[in-house]
Amino acid sequence: MNTKWIYQPPTDQERRDAEALSRETGMNPVTCRLLVERGIRTQNEAKQFFRPSLSDLHDPFLMDDMHKAVNRINLALGRKERILVYGDYDVDGTTAVALVYRFLQQFTTNIDYYIPNREDDGYGVSFKGVDYAKETNVKLIIVLDCGIKAIDEIAYAKELGIDFIICDHHMQDNTLPPAIAILNPKLIGSNYPYPHLSGCGVGFKLMQAFALDNGIEFNQLVPYLDLVAVSIASDIVPIMGENRIMAYHGLRQINHNPSVGLRAIIDVCGLSEKEIKINDIIFKIGPRINASGRIQTGKEAVDLLTEKDYAKAHKLSEQINEYNEARKDLDKAMTEEANRIVDNLEGLADKRSIVLYNEDWHRGVIGIVASRLTELFYRPSVVLTRTNDMATGSARSVADFDVYKAIESCRDLLDNFGGHPYAAGLTLKVEYIDEFTRRFEEYVTTHIDSTQTDALITIDQELTFKDVNMKLYNELKRFEPFGPDNPKPIFCTRHVYDYGTSKVVGRNQEHIKLELVDNHSNHVVNGIAFGQSSQARYIKSKQAFDICYTIEENTHRRGEIQLQIESIAPDNEH
């Protein structure tokens, strides 16, 4: 796999805009160029970006069907009808169910929640789940993070006298389900200003609208933003616009006063003594919540996230932590097996996609394995296993390639499919796998650009070491939380040299600790290059080389900065 560096110098207009913004704000020109890249050109826009305000959240009633949804909830509460909060078994779904259930629980005791079992129910709204609702005398189901394609299941519920409110953010099909209300900012023709909400974010907007309609102070909703932040980070949705506001304040909630269930997970993760950031959610908190639905049942995750007693929550967290350890073992074994299969595939170099099927693979981790294959081979990947008489699978994509459309092009072979441009799920008959593999590869080959099958590092700006200082680092910190559409800035410095003191470090001598100088200053800059010890001989050869990096605080020397080096290349190779 080749790693390519991509750098697009700013246009003359972008330079002028950044210089004007720097004069207006007094901020570093480097910082201002980053703001201009994000479409921010005035002091007021910069203030809104750096200090996200909850008052800038959109009016929830701008979302189609929101009045219908709130009226139906009010009617259910007035009639004392039984309400079922129903959601997907992943992080986004379980946080959404926990949020809506906990908030509405303040106004009714006649409320329950249901998380489908991956093996028995399958993905999304199931006939089994509707039957459970009927058996427990439910009259209203609020479904979160799924439901947009559940046409038959919701029609069945309607026949049984059960109404549905759908809160989803996945792509719609040609026909919509017969629900009382469909809340989805991605609906064709939607008037909602921000289309990139998570499933939990849509649930939050429903509760915001319910609160507005019933004269409930907004500050009663703020404590629930910790769950929204977890969903935004884990579902890899853009962290700009409304998501940035909710993630920013949700992280503050997590760090200062998290809900009991999240506090228990934080303690089990060993994060209680540090400032929690988006990456901590992505790599530590989120996977533990996910593991419940992957290994056992997602209901246990909601049990934890709705628990009010810390001792009970801690016990549930420890159990979920054990699931996560089991998930990691399964993930490792399946990934290794998948890699062996890929290594033996004929003509892999000529293929633009990977589709693998093994009926013995655990359904709960096929999405993770698809992600690993995409990261390793940089191709859209589909991993399938067998569930009863059907093949079920997960797909993951590379940058800027819409894997959902690739799967949709094979829809006549599929029993079901859904998802996003970067991640999707599908179900088909086992006998159709070969034809699906052929047509999926054909679509990918026709539509993917050759650069999309390379590992890319997008460089924001070229700097010299005299530009790198604590003031710049402190301004860069204000860009947090980082995520899609607001990535951590990556810089490049060319013609750098080893100061003479760089060395290989680590238990297995796999990292390089660097001290570097460049041609433009007398500054000696510290850096760390994880997993790049193969470059050590070239670095010590006294030849010039180029680096791209992020700027971090040195955790061993507070108040000092160091470069976290993402890639090293011989001088002028990129």
Coordinates of C-alpha atoms in Angstrom, one line a residue:
M1 CA 0.0 0.0 0.0
N2 CA 1.4 3.3 -1.1
T3 CA 1.1 6.4 1.1
K4 CA 0.6 9.6 -0.8
W5 CA 0.9 13.1 0.5
I6 CA -1.7 15.5 -0.8
Y7 CA -1.1 19.2 -0.4
Q8 CA -3.2 21.9 -2.1
P9 CA -1.6 25.3 -1.5
P10 CA -4.0 28.1 -0.6
T11 CA -5.3 30.3 -3.4
D12 CA -4.5 34.0 -3.5
Q13 CA -8.0 34.7 -2.3
E14 CA -7.6 32.3 0.6
R15 CA -4.3 33.9 1.6
R16 CA -5.9 37.3 1.6
D17 CA -8.9 36.1 3.6
A18 CA -6.6 34.5 6.2
E19 CA -4.4 37.6 6.5
A20 CA -7.5 39.8 7.0
L21 CA -8.8 37.4 9.6
S22 CA -5.4 37.4 11.4
R23 CA -5.4 41.2 11.5
E24 CA -9.0 41.3 12.8
T25 CA -8.5 38.6 15.5
G26 CA -4.8 38.8 16.4
M27 CA -4.6 35.1 15.9
N28 CA -1.7 33.2 14.3
P29 CA -1.8 33.3 10.4
V30 CA -1.5 29.5 10.4
T31 CA -4.6 29.3 12.5
C32 CA -6.5 31.7 10.3
R33 CA -5.6 29.7 7.2
L34 CA -7.1 26.6 8.9
L35 CA -10.3 28.6 9.7
V36 CA -10.6 29.8 6.1
E37 CA -10.3 26.2 5.0
R38 CA -13.4 25.5 7.1
G39 CA -15.3 28.3 5.5
I40 CA -14.8 30.7 8.5
R41 CA -13.8 34.2 7.3
T42 CA -15.0 36.7 10.0
Q43 CA -14.3 37.3 13.6
N44 CA -17.9 36.5 14.5
E45 CA -17.8 33.2 12.6
A46 CA -14.5 32.3 14.4
K47 CA -16.1 33.1 17.8
Q48 CA -19.0 30.9 17.0
F49 CA -16.7 28.1 15.9
F50 CA -14.3 28.3 19.0
R51 CA -17.2 28.9 21.5
P52 CA -20.0 26.7 20.3
S53 CA -23.3 27.9 21.9
L54 CA -26.3 25.8 22.6
S55 CA -28.4 28.8 21.6
D56 CA -27.3 28.2 18.0
L57 CA -28.9 24.8 17.8
H58 CA -31.6 24.7 15.1
D59 CA -35.3 24.9 15.9
P60 CA -36.3 21.2 16.0
F61 CA -39.6 22.0 14.4
L62 CA -37.8 22.7 11.2
M63 CA -37.6 19.0 10.8
D64 CA -40.4 17.5 8.7
D65 CA -43.1 15.7 10.8
M66 CA -41.8 17.1 14.1
H67 CA -45.2 18.6 15.1
K68 CA -46.9 15.3 14.3
A69 CA -44.3 13.4 16.4
V70 CA -44.7 15.7 19.4
N71 CA -48.5 15.7 19.2
R72 CA -48.5 11.9 19.2
I73 CA -46.3 11.7 22.2
N74 CA -48.5 14.2 24.0
L75 CA -51.5 12.2 23.1
A76 CA -49.9 9.0 24.4
L77 CA -49.0 10.7 27.7
G78 CA -52.5 12.1 28.1
R79 CA -54.1 8.8 27.5
K80 CA -51.5 7.0 29.7
E81 CA -50.7 4.7 26.7
R82 CA -47.8 2.4 26.9
I83 CA -44.8 3.6 25.0
L84 CA -41.9 1.4 23.7
V85 CA -38.6 3.0 22.9
Y86 CA -36.9 0.8 20.2
G87 CA -33.4 1.1 18.8
D88 CA -30.5 -0.5 17.1
Y89 CA -28.0 -2.5 19.0
D90 CA -24.9 -0.4 18.2
V91 CA -23.6 2.6 20.1
D92 CA -25.7 5.1 18.3
G93 CA -28.9 3.1 18.8
T94 CA -28.3 2.3 22.4
T95 CA -27.4 5.8 23.4
A96 CA -30.5 7.1 21.6
V97 CA -32.8 4.7 23.4
A98 CA -31.2 5.5 26.7
L99 CA -31.6 9.3 26.1
V100 CA -35.3 9.2 25.0
Y101 CA -36.3 6.6 27.6
R102 CA -34.6 8.5 30.5
F103 CA -36.1 11.8 29.5
L104 CA -39.7 10.5 28.9
Q105 CA -39.5 8.4 32.1
Q106 CA -39.8 11.7 34.0
F107 CA -43.4 12.0 32.7
T108 CA -44.7 8.5 32.6
T109 CA -44.0 5.1 34.2
N110 CA -45.8 3.3 31.4
I111 CA -42.7 3.1 29.2
D112 CA -40.4 0.3 28.2
Y113 CA -37.4 -0.2 25.8
Y114 CA -36.5 -2.9 23.3
I115 CA -33.2 -3.6 21.6
P116 CA -33.3 -6.2 18.9
N117 CA -31.1 -9.3 19.3
R118 CA -28.6 -9.5 16.5
E119 CA -29.2 -13.3 16.0
D120 CA -33.0 -13.6 16.6
D121 CA -34.3 -10.2 15.3
G122 CA -31.7 -9.2 12.8
Y123 CA -31.1 -5.5 12.1
G124 CA -33.7 -2.8 12.8
V125 CA -37.4 -3.2 13.3
S126 CA -38.4 -6.8 13.5
F127 CA -41.7 -8.7 13.5
K128 CA -40.6 -10.2 16.8
G129 CA -40.2 -6.7 18.3
V130 CA -43.6 -5.7 17.1
D131 CA -45.1 -8.8 18.6
Y132 CA -43.5 -8.0 21.9
A133 CA -45.1 -4.6 21.7
K134 CA -48.5 -6.1 21.1
E135 CA -48.1 -8.6 23.9
T136 CA -47.2 -5.8 26.4
N137 CA -50.1 -3.5 25.2
V138 CA -47.9 -0.9 23.6
K139 CA -49.7 1.7 21.5
L140 CA -46.7 3.9 20.4
I141 CA -43.2 2.8 19.4
I142 CA -40.5 5.4 19.0
V143 CA -37.8 3.8 16.9
L144 CA -34.3 5.3 16.9
D145 CA -31.3 4.9 14.5
C146 CA -33.3 2.5 12.2
G147 CA -36.8 2.1 10.8
I148 CA -36.5 4.1 7.5
K149 CA -36.8 0.9 5.5
A150 CA -39.0 -1.2 7.8
I151 CA -42.1 -0.9 5.5
D152 CA -43.6 -4.4 6.1
E153 CA -42.9 -4.4 9.8
I154 CA -44.4 -1.0 10.4
A155 CA -47.4 -1.9 8.2
Y156 CA -47.9 -5.0 10.4
A157 CA -47.7 -2.9 13.5
K158 CA -50.3 -0.5 12.1
E159 CA -52.7 -3.5 11.5
L160 CA -52.2 -4.3 15.2
G161 CA -53.1 -0.7 16.2
I162 CA -49.6 0.3 17.1
D163 CA -48.3 3.7 15.9
F164 CA -44.6 4.4 15.0
I165 CA -42.5 7.5 15.2
I166 CA -39.3 7.0 13.2
C167 CA -36.1 8.8 14.3
D168 CA -33.5 7.8 11.7
H169 CA -30.5 9.2 9.8
H170 CA -29.9 6.5 7.2
M171 CA -30.7 6.8 3.5
Q172 CA -34.3 6.3 2.5
D173 CA -35.6 3.9 -0.1
N174 CA -38.1 4.8 -2.8
T175 CA -41.1 3.9 -0.5
L176 CA -41.4 5.2 3.1
P177 CA -42.9 3.2 5.9
P178 CA -46.5 4.0 7.0
A179 CA -45.4 5.7 10.3
I180 CA -47.3 8.6 12.1
A181 CA -44.1 10.7 11.8
I182 CA -40.7 10.2 10.1
L183 CA -37.9 12.3 11.5
N184 CA -34.8 12.1 9.3
P185 CA -32.7 15.1 8.2
K186 CA -31.5 13.0 5.2
L187 CA -35.0 12.6 3.7
I188 CA -35.3 13.7 0.1
G189 CA -36.6 17.3 0.1
S190 CA -35.9 17.7 3.8
N191 CA -36.1 21.4 5.0
Y192 CA -33.8 20.7 8.0
P193 CA -30.7 22.9 7.9
Y194 CA -28.2 20.2 9.0
P195 CA -28.4 16.7 7.4
H196 CA -25.6 15.0 9.3
L197 CA -27.1 14.3 12.8
S198 CA -26.5 10.9 14.4
G199 CA -29.4 8.7 15.3
C200 CA -29.1 9.8 18.9
G201 CA -28.9 13.4 17.7
V202 CA -32.3 13.0 16.0
G203 CA -33.7 11.6 19.3
F204 CA -32.3 14.6 21.1
K205 CA -34.0 16.9 18.6
L206 CA -37.3 15.1 19.3
M207 CA -36.9 15.6 23.0
Q208 CA -35.9 19.2 22.4
A209 CA -39.2 19.7 20.5
F210 CA -41.2 17.9 23.2
A211 CA -39.6 20.1 25.8
L212 CA -40.4 23.3 23.8
D213 CA -44.0 22.3 23.3
N214 CA -44.5 21.5 26.9
G215 CA -42.7 24.5 28.5
I216 CA -39.8 22.5 29.8
E217 CA -36.6 24.4 30.3
F218 CA -33.8 23.5 27.9
N219 CA -31.3 23.2 30.7
Q220 CA -33.1 20.0 31.7
L221 CA -31.9 18.5 28.4
V222 CA -28.3 19.5 28.7
P223 CA -27.3 16.6 31.0
Y224 CA -28.3 14.2 28.2
L225 CA -25.7 15.6 25.8
D226 CA -23.1 13.2 27.1
L227 CA -24.9 10.4 25.3
V228 CA -25.2 12.5 22.1
A229 CA -21.4 13.1 22.2
V230 CA -20.8 9.4 22.5
S231 CA -23.0 8.7 19.5
I232 CA -21.4 11.5 17.4
A233 CA -17.9 10.2 18.1
S234 CA -18.8 6.5 17.7
D235 CA -20.9 6.8 14.5
I236 CA -18.2 8.9 12.8
V237 CA -20.5 11.7 11.7
P238 CA -19.1 15.1 10.8
I239 CA -18.2 17.3 13.7
M240 CA -19.2 20.7 12.3
G241 CA -22.4 22.7 12.5
E242 CA -25.0 21.3 15.0
N243 CA -22.9 18.2 15.7
R244 CA -20.0 20.4 16.8
I245 CA -22.2 22.3 19.3
M246 CA -23.6 19.0 20.8
A247 CA -20.2 17.2 20.8
Y248 CA -18.5 20.2 22.5
H249 CA -21.1 20.5 25.3
G250 CA -21.5 16.8 25.5
L251 CA -17.7 16.4 26.1
R252 CA -18.0 19.0 28.9
Q253 CA -20.8 17.0 30.4
I254 CA -18.7 13.8 30.2
N255 CA -15.7 15.4 31.8
H256 CA -17.5 17.3 34.6
N257 CA -20.8 15.4 35.4
P258 CA -21.4 12.3 33.3
S259 CA -24.5 10.1 33.8
V260 CA -24.0 7.2 36.2
G261 CA -23.7 4.6 33.5
L262 CA -21.1 6.5 31.5
R263 CA -19.2 7.3 34.7
A264 CA -19.0 3.6 35.4
I265 CA -17.6 2.9 31.9
I266 CA -15.1 5.7 32.3
D267 CA -13.8 4.2 35.5
V268 CA -13.6 0.7 34.0
C269 CA -11.7 2.2 31.0
G270 CA -9.2 3.8 33.3
L271 CA -10.1 7.3 32.0
S272 CA -11.3 8.8 35.3
E273 CA -8.1 10.8 35.9
K274 CA -7.8 12.4 32.4
E275 CA -9.6 14.8 30.1
I276 CA -11.8 12.7 27.9
K277 CA -11.6 13.5 24.2
I278 CA -13.3 12.3 21.0
N279 CA -10.6 9.6 20.5
D280 CA -11.2 8.2 24.0
I281 CA -14.8 7.7 23.0
I282 CA -13.9 6.1 19.6
F283 CA -11.3 3.7 21.0
K284 CA -12.3 3.0 24.6
I285 CA -15.9 4.0 25.6
G286 CA -17.7 3.3 22.3
P287 CA -16.2 -0.2 21.7
R288 CA -17.3 -1.3 25.2
I289 CA -20.9 -0.2 24.6
N290 CA -20.8 -1.8 21.2
A291 CA -19.5 -5.1 22.5
S292 CA -22.7 -5.7 24.4
G293 CA -24.7 -5.9 21.1
R294 CA -21.9 -7.7 19.3
I295 CA -21.4 -10.5 21.8
Q296 CA -24.6 -10.7 23.8
T297 CA -27.5 -8.2 23.6
G298 CA -27.5 -4.5 23.2
K299 CA -30.2 -4.3 25.9
E300 CA -27.5 -4.7 28.5
A301 CA -25.8 -1.5 27.2
V302 CA -29.1 0.3 27.7
D303 CA -29.5 -1.2 31.1
L304 CA -26.2 0.3 32.0
L305 CA -26.8 3.7 30.4
T306 CA -30.1 4.1 32.2
E307 CA -28.9 2.8 35.6
K308 CA -29.1 5.3 38.5
D309 CA -27.2 3.3 41.1
Y310 CA -23.4 3.5 40.7
A311 CA -22.6 0.1 42.3
K312 CA -25.0 -1.6 39.9
A313 CA -23.7 0.4 37.0
H314 CA -20.1 -0.5 37.8
K315 CA -21.0 -4.2 37.9
L316 CA -22.7 -3.9 34.5
S317 CA -19.6 -2.1 33.1
E318 CA -17.3 -4.8 34.3
Q319 CA -19.5 -7.4 32.5
I320 CA -19.5 -5.3 29.3
N321 CA -15.8 -4.9 29.6
E322 CA -15.5 -8.7 29.6
Y323 CA -17.6 -8.8 26.4
N324 CA -15.2 -6.3 24.9
E325 CA -12.2 -8.6 25.7
A326 CA -14.1 -11.5 24.0
R327 CA -14.9 -9.2 21.1
K328 CA -11.2 -8.3 20.7
D329 CA -10.2 -11.9 20.6
L330 CA -12.8 -12.7 18.0
D331 CA -11.8 -9.7 16.0
K332 CA -8.2 -10.6 16.0
A333 CA -8.8 -14.2 15.0
M334 CA -11.2 -13.3 12.2
T335 CA -9.0 -10.5 10.9
E336 CA -6.0 -12.9 10.7
E337 CA -8.0 -15.5 8.9
A338 CA -9.4 -12.9 6.5
N339 CA -5.9 -11.6 5.8
R340 CA -4.7 -15.1 5.0
I341 CA -7.7 -15.5 2.6
V342 CA -6.9 -12.2 0.9
D343 CA -3.2 -13.0 0.6
N344 CA -4.2 -16.1 -1.4
L345 CA -6.7 -14.4 -3.6
E346 CA -5.8 -14.6 -7.3
G347 CA -5.4 -11.3 -9.0
L348 CA -5.9 -9.2 -5.9
A349 CA -3.6 -6.5 -7.4
D350 CA -6.1 -6.1 -10.3
K351 CA -9.2 -6.0 -8.1
R352 CA -10.6 -2.7 -6.7
S353 CA -12.8 -4.4 -4.0
I354 CA -12.8 -7.3 -1.5
V355 CA -15.8 -9.5 -0.8
L356 CA -15.3 -12.4 1.7
Y357 CA -17.7 -15.0 2.9
N358 CA -17.3 -17.5 5.7
E359 CA -20.4 -19.1 7.3
D360 CA -18.6 -19.7 10.6
W361 CA -17.6 -16.1 11.2
H362 CA -19.3 -14.3 14.2
R363 CA -21.9 -11.9 12.9
G364 CA -21.1 -9.4 15.7
V365 CA -17.6 -8.5 14.5
I366 CA -17.8 -8.7 10.7
G367 CA -18.1 -4.9 10.5
I368 CA -14.9 -4.5 12.4
V369 CA -13.1 -7.0 10.1
A370 CA -14.4 -5.2 7.1
S371 CA -12.9 -2.0 8.5
R372 CA -9.5 -3.7 9.1
L373 CA -9.5 -5.0 5.5
T374 CA -10.2 -1.5 4.2
E375 CA -7.5 0.0 6.3
L376 CA -4.9 -2.7 5.3
F377 CA -5.7 -3.1 1.6
Y378 CA -7.4 0.3 0.9
R379 CA -10.3 -1.1 -1.0
P380 CA -14.0 -1.1 -0.4
S381 CA -14.6 -4.3 1.6
V382 CA -17.6 -6.5 2.3
V383 CA -17.5 -9.3 4.9
L384 CA -20.3 -11.8 4.9
T385 CA -21.3 -14.6 7.2
R386 CA -24.3 -17.0 7.4
T387 CA -27.4 -16.4 9.5
N388 CA -29.9 -19.3 9.1
D389 CA -30.4 -19.5 5.3
M390 CA -29.1 -16.1 4.5
A391 CA -25.8 -14.3 4.1
T392 CA -25.5 -11.1 6.2
G393 CA -22.7 -8.7 5.8
S394 CA -21.1 -5.4 6.5
A395 CA -19.4 -3.1 4.1
R396 CA -16.8 -0.4 4.7
S397 CA -15.4 2.1 2.3
V398 CA -12.3 4.2 1.5
A399 CA -12.3 8.0 1.4
D400 CA -14.8 9.7 -0.9
F401 CA -16.2 6.5 -2.3
D402 CA -19.9 5.8 -1.7
V403 CA -20.2 2.1 -0.8
Y404 CA -23.9 2.5 -0.2
K405 CA -24.5 3.3 -3.9
A406 CA -22.3 0.4 -4.9
I407 CA -24.4 -2.0 -2.8
E408 CA -27.6 -0.3 -4.1
S409 CA -26.5 -1.1 -7.7
C410 CA -27.0 -4.8 -6.8
R411 CA -30.3 -4.3 -5.0
D412 CA -32.1 -6.9 -7.2
L413 CA -29.9 -9.6 -5.6
L414 CA -30.5 -8.3 -2.0
D415 CA -33.2 -9.0 0.5
N416 CA -32.3 -5.9 2.5
F417 CA -29.6 -3.3 2.7
G418 CA -29.0 0.1 4.4
G419 CA -26.4 2.5 5.7
H420 CA -24.2 5.4 4.8
P421 CA -21.7 6.3 2.1
Y422 CA -18.8 4.9 4.2
A423 CA -20.6 1.9 6.0
A424 CA -23.5 -0.3 5.1
G425 CA -25.2 -3.6 5.9
L426 CA -26.8 -6.1 3.6
T427 CA -28.6 -9.4 3.5
L428 CA -28.9 -11.8 0.5
K429 CA -29.4 -15.4 -0.4
V430 CA -26.2 -17.5 -0.1
E431 CA -26.5 -18.6 -3.7
Y432 CA -26.3 -15.0 -4.9
I433 CA -22.9 -14.3 -3.3
D434 CA -20.8 -15.0 -6.4
E435 CA -23.0 -12.8 -8.6
F436 CA -23.0 -10.1 -6.0
T437 CA -19.2 -10.3 -5.7
R438 CA -18.8 -10.0 -9.5
R439 CA -21.2 -7.0 -9.8
F440 CA -19.9 -5.2 -6.8
E441 CA -16.4 -5.4 -8.2
E442 CA -17.7 -4.2 -11.6
Y443 CA -19.4 -1.2 -10.0
V444 CA -16.4 -0.3 -7.9
T445 CA -14.0 -0.6 -10.8
T446 CA -16.2 1.7 -12.9
H447 CA -16.7 4.4 -10.3
I448 CA -13.6 4.5 -8.1
D449 CA -10.7 6.8 -8.9
S450 CA -7.2 5.3 -8.9
T451 CA -6.1 7.7 -6.1
Q452 CA -8.8 6.4 -3.8
T453 CA -7.1 3.0 -3.5
D454 CA -4.0 4.6 -2.0
A455 CA -3.5 5.6 1.6
L456 CA -3.6 9.4 1.6
I457 CA -2.3 11.9 4.0
T458 CA -3.9 15.3 3.4
I459 CA -1.5 18.1 4.5
D460 CA -3.2 21.3 5.7
Q461 CA -0.1 23.6 5.5
E462 CA 3.6 23.6 5.0
L463 CA 5.5 25.1 7.9
T464 CA 9.0 25.8 9.0
F465 CA 10.1 25.0 12.6
K466 CA 10.1 28.7 13.5
D467 CA 6.3 28.5 13.0
V468 CA 5.9 25.7 15.6
N469 CA 5.5 27.1 19.1
M470 CA 3.3 26.9 22.2
K471 CA 1.1 29.8 21.0
L472 CA 0.2 27.9 17.8
Y473 CA -0.4 24.7 19.8
N474 CA -2.8 26.5 22.2
E475 CA -4.7 28.0 19.2
L476 CA -5.0 24.5 17.6
K477 CA -6.5 23.1 20.8
R478 CA -9.4 25.4 20.3
F479 CA -10.3 23.5 17.1
E480 CA -11.4 20.5 19.3
P481 CA -13.4 18.4 19.2
F482 CA -11.8 17.0 16.1
G483 CA -13.5 14.6 13.7
P484 CA -14.9 14.3 10.1
D485 CA -15.0 17.7 8.4
N486 CA -12.9 19.1 11.2
P487 CA -9.8 16.8 11.3
K488 CA -6.8 17.4 13.4
P489 CA -4.5 19.6 11.3
I490 CA -1.6 17.8 9.6
F491 CA 1.5 19.9 8.7
C492 CA 4.5 19.3 6.6
T493 CA 8.1 20.5 7.0
R494 CA 10.6 19.9 4.2
H495 CA 14.4 19.6 4.3
V496 CA 14.8 18.6 7.9
Y497 CA 17.8 16.9 9.4
D498 CA 18.6 14.7 12.4
Y499 CA 20.2 16.9 15.1
G500 CA 22.4 13.9 15.9
T501 CA 20.5 12.6 18.9
S502 CA 17.5 10.7 17.3
K503 CA 17.2 7.1 18.5
V504 CA 15.1 4.0 18.2
V505 CA 12.9 3.3 21.3
G506 CA 10.1 1.1 22.5
R507 CA 9.9 -2.4 23.9
N508 CA 10.5 -3.9 20.5
Q509 CA 12.5 -1.0 19.1
E510 CA 9.6 -0.1 16.9
H511 CA 9.5 3.7 17.4
I512 CA 11.8 6.6 16.7
K513 CA 12.4 9.5 19.2
L514 CA 13.6 12.4 17.1
E515 CA 15.4 15.7 17.6
L516 CA 15.3 17.6 14.3
V517 CA 16.4 20.9 12.8
D518 CA 15.4 22.5 9.5
N519 CA 17.1 25.0 7.1
H520 CA 15.1 28.0 8.2
S521 CA 15.7 28.3 11.9
N522 CA 18.0 27.3 14.8
H523 CA 15.1 25.6 16.6
V524 CA 15.6 22.0 17.7
V525 CA 12.2 20.3 17.6
N526 CA 11.3 17.0 19.4
G527 CA 9.2 14.4 17.7
I528 CA 8.0 10.8 18.0
A529 CA 7.4 8.5 15.0
F530 CA 5.4 5.5 16.2
G531 CA 6.0 2.3 14.3
Q532 CA 8.4 3.8 11.9
S533 CA 11.8 2.4 13.1
S534 CA 12.5 1.2 9.5
Q535 CA 13.3 4.8 8.7
A536 CA 15.9 5.1 11.3
R537 CA 18.9 4.2 9.1
Y538 CA 18.0 6.9 6.5
I539 CA 17.4 9.5 9.3
K540 CA 20.9 8.8 10.7
S541 CA 22.5 9.1 7.3
K542 CA 22.6 12.9 7.7
Q543 CA 20.6 13.3 4.5
A544 CA 17.6 15.8 4.4
F545 CA 14.1 14.4 4.6
D546 CA 10.5 15.6 4.7
I547 CA 8.0 14.9 7.5
C548 CA 4.3 15.4 8.0
Y549 CA 3.0 15.6 11.6
T550 CA 0.5 16.8 14.1
I551 CA 1.5 19.2 16.9
E552 CA 1.0 17.7 20.4
E553 CA 1.9 18.5 24.0
N554 CA 4.7 16.5 25.4
T555 CA 3.0 14.3 28.0
H556 CA 6.3 13.8 29.8
R557 CA 7.2 17.5 29.9
R558 CA 4.2 19.6 30.5
G559 CA 4.3 23.0 28.8
E560 CA 6.5 21.7 25.9
I561 CA 5.4 20.6 22.5
Q562 CA 6.5 17.7 20.3
L563 CA 5.7 16.6 16.8
Q564 CA 3.7 13.3 16.3
I565 CA 5.2 12.3 13.0
E566 CA 2.7 10.6 10.7
S567 CA 5.1 9.9 7.8
I568 CA 8.7 10.3 6.8
A569 CA 10.0 10.5 3.2
P570 CA 13.3 11.2 1.5
D571 CA 13.7 14.9 0.6
N572 CA 11.4 16.0 -2.3
E573 CA 9.9 12.5 -2.8
H574 CA 6.4 13.9 -2.2

